[in-house]
PDB file of C-alpha atoms in Angstrom:
ATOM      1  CA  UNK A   1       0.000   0.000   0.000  1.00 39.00           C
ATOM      2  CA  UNK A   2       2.988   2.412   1.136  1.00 42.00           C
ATOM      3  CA  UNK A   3       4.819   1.891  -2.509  1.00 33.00           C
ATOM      4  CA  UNK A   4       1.182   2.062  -4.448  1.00 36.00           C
ATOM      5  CA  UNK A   5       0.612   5.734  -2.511  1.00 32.00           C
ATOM      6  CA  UNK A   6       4.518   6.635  -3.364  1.00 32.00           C
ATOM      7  CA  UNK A   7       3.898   5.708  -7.332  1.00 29.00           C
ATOM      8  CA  UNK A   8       0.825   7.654  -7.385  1.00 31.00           C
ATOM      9  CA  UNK A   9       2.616  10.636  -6.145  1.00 28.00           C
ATOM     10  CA  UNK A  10       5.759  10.308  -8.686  1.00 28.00           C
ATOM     11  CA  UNK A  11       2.753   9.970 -11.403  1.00 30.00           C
ATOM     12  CA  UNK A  12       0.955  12.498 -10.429  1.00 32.00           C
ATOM     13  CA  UNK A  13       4.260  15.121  -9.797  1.00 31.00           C
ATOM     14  CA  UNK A  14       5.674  13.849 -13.514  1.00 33.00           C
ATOM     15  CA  UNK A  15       2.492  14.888 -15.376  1.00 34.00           C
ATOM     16  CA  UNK A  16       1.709  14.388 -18.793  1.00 37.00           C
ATOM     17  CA  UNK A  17       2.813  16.729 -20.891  1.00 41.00           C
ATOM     18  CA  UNK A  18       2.933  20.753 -21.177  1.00 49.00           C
ATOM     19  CA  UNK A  19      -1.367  21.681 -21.575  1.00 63.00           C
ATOM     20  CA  UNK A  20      -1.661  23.864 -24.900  1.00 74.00           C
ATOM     21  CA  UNK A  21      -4.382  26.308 -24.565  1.00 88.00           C
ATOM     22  CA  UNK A  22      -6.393  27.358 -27.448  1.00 93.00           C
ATOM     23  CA  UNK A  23      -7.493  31.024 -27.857  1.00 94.00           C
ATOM     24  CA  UNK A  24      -9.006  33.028 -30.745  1.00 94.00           C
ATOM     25  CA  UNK A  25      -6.182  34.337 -32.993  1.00 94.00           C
ATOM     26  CA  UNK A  26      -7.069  37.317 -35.061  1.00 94.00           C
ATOM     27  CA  UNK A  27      -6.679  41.052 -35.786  1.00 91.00           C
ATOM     28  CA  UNK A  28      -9.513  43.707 -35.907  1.00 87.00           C
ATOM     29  CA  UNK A  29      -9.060  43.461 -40.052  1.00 88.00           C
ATOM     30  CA  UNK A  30     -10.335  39.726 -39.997  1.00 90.00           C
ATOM     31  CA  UNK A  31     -14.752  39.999 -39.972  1.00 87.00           C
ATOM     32  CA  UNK A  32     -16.348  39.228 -36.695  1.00 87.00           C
ATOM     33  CA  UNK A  33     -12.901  39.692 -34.449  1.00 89.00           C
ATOM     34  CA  UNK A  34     -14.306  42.565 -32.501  1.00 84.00           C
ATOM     35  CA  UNK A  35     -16.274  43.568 -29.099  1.00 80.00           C
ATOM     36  CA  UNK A  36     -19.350  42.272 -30.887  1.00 80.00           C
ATOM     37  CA  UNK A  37     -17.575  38.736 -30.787  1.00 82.00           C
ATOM     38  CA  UNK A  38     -19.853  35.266 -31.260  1.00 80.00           C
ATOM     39  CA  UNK A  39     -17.707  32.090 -30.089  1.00 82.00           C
ATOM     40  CA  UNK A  40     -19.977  30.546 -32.440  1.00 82.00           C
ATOM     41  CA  UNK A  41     -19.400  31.999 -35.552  1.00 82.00           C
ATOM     42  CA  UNK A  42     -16.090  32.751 -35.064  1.00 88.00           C
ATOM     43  CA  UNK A  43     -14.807  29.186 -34.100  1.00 91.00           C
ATOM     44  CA  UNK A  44     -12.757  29.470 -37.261  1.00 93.00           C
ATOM     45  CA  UNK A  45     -10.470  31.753 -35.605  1.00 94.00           C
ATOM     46  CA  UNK A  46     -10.283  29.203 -32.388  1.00 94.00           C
ATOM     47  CA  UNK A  47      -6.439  28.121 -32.733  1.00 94.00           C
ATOM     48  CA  UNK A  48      -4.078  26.024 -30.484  1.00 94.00           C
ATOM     49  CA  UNK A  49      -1.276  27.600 -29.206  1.00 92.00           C
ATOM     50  CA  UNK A  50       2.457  27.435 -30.183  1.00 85.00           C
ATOM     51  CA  UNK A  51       5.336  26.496 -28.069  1.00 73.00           C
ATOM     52  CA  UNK A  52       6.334  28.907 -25.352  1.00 74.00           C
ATOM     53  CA  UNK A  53       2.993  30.870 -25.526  1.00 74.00           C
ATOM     54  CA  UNK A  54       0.423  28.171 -24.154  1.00 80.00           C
ATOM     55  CA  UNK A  55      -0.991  28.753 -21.398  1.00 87.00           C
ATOM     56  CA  UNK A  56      -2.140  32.750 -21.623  1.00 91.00           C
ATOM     57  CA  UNK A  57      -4.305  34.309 -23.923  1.00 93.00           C
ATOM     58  CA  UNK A  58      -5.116  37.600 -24.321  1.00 91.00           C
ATOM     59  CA  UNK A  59      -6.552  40.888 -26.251  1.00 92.00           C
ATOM     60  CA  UNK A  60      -5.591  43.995 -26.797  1.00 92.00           C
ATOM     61  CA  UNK A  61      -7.544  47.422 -27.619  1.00 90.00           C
ATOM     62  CA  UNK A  62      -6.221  50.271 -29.190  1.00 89.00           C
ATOM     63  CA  UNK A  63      -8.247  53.522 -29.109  1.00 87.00           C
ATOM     64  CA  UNK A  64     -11.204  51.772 -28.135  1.00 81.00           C
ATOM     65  CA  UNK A  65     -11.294  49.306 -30.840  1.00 85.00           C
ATOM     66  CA  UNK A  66     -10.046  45.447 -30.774  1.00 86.00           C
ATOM     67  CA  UNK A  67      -7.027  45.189 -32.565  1.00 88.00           C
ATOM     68  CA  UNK A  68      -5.960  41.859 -31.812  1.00 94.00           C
ATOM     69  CA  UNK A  69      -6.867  38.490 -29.588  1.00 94.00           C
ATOM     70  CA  UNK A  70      -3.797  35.986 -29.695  1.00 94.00           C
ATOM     71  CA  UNK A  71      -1.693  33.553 -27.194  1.00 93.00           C
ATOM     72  CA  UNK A  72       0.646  34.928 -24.935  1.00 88.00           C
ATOM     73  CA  UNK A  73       2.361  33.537 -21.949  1.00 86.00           C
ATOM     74  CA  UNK A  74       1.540  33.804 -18.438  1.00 83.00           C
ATOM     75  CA  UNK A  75       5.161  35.663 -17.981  1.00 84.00           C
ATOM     76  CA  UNK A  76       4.058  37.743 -20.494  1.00 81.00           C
ATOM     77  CA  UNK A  77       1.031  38.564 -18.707  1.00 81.00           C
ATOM     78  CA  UNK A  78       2.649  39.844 -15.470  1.00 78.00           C
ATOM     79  CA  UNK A  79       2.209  43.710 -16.252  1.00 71.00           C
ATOM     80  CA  UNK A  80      -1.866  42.977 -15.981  1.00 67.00           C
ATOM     81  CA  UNK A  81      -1.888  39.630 -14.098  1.00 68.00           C
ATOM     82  CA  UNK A  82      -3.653  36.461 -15.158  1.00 72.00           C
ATOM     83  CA  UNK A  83      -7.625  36.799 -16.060  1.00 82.00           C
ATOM     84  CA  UNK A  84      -6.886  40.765 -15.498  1.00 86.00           C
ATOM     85  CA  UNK A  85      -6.880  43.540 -17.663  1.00 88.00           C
ATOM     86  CA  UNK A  86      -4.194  46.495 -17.757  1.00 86.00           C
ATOM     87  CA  UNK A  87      -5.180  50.480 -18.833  1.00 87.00           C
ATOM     88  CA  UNK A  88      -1.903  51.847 -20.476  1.00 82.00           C
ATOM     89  CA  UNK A  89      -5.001  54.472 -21.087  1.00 82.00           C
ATOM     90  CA  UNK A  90      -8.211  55.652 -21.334  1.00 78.00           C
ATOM     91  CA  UNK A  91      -8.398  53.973 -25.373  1.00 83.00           C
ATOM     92  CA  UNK A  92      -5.209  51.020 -24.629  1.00 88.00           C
ATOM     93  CA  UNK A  93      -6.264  48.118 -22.975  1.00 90.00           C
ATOM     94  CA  UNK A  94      -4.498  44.705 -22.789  1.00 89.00           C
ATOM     95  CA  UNK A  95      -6.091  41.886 -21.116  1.00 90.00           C
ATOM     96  CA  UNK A  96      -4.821  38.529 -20.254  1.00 92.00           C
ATOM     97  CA  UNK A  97      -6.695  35.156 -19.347  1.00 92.00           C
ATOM     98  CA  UNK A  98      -6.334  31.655 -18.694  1.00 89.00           C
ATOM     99  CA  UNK A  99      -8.468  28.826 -20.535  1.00 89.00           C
ATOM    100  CA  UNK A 100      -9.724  28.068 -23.668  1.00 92.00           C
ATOM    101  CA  UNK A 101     -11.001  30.421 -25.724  1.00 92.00           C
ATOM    102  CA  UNK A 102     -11.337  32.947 -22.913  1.00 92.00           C
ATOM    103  CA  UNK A 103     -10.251  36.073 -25.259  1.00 91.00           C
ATOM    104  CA  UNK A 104     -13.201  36.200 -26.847  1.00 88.00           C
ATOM    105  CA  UNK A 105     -14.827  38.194 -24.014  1.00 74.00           C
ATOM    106  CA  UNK A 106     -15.763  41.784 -24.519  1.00 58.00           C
ATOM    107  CA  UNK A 107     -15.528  43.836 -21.433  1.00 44.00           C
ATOM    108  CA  UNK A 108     -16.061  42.664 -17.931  1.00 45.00           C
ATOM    109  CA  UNK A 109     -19.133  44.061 -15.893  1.00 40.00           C
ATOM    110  CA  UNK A 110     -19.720  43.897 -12.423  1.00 41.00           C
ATOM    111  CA  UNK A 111     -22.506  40.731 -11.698  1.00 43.00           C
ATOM    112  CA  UNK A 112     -24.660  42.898  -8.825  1.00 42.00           C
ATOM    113  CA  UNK A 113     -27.118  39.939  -7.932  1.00 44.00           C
ATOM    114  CA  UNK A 114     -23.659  37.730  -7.818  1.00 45.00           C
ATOM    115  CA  UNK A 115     -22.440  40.300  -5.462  1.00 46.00           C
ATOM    116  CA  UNK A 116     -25.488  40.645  -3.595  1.00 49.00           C
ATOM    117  CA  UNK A 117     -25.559  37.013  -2.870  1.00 51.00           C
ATOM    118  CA  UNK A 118     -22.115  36.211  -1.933  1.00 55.00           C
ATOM    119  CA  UNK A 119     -22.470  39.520   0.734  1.00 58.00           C
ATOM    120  CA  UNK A 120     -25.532  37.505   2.201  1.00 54.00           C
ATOM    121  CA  UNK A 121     -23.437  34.380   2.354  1.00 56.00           C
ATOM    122  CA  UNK A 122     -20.890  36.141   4.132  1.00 58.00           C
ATOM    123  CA  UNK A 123     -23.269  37.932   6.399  1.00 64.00           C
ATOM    124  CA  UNK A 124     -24.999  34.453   6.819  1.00 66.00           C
ATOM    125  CA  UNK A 125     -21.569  32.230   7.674  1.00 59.00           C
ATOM    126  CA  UNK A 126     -19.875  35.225   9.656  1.00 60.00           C
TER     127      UNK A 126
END
C-alpha cells in the first residue's frame, strides 16, 4: 500500500505533458474579431497555441477598438496579471486570461445579484 501511494505521487508530480491552450487568434481586419464577438461563428479563428505561448491568452484594444486576440504567456502577462486587464489608457487596454477560448470576451461588468448574494453568504456564515 505504502509503494502504491509513493507511485501515485511520482505519477501524479511527472504529469503528462505541457497543456496547450487554445485562444481566438485574429486582428480587428479579420470579420467578426471585434467587441461584438460570437464564439460561435467565429470558431474558425479558435487556434491552439504554439510552443512557449500556451498557457495565456489575451486581447488587446487600441483607441477603443479590438485590434488583436492571440496567445501569450503567463510571464508575459505579469504587467496585468492572469484573467486581469491592464489600462496603459483611457483607449489602450491589454487583457490577459487563462483557458480556452477565454479572449473572446468583450468587457467585464460587475454581476450585482452575484455580489449581492455572496455579501448575504458572508453575512450568513460570519
Amino acid at each position: 500500500m505504502q509503494w502504491t501511494m509513493m507511485l501515485v505521487l511520482l505519477l501524479a508530480c511527472l504529469g503528462v505533458g505541457e497543456a496547450v491552450t487554445e485562444c481566438y487568434d485574429c486582428t480587428s481586419s479579420d470579420a467578426g474579431c471585434g467587441d461584438t464577438f460570437d464564439k460561435a461563428a467565429q470558431a474558425k479563428y479558435l487556434k491552439p497555441c504554439t510552443t512557449g505561448l500556451t498557457d495565456a491568452c489575451y486581447k488587446g484594444k487600441v483607441n477603443g477598438v479590438v485590434a488583436i486576440r492571440s496567445c501569450m504567456s503567463t510571464a508575459g502577462c505579469a504587467f496585468s496579471g492572469n484573467n486581469d486587464c491592464f489600462e496603459e489608457s483611457s483607449d489602450n487596454v491589454v487583457c490577459c486570461c487563462t483557458g480556452d477560448g477565454c479572449n473572446s470576451a468583450t468587457t467585464r461588468q460587475v454581476s450585482y445579484v452575484a455580489l449581492a448574494a455572496m455579501m448575504f453568504v458572508a453575512k450568513a456564515v460570519f
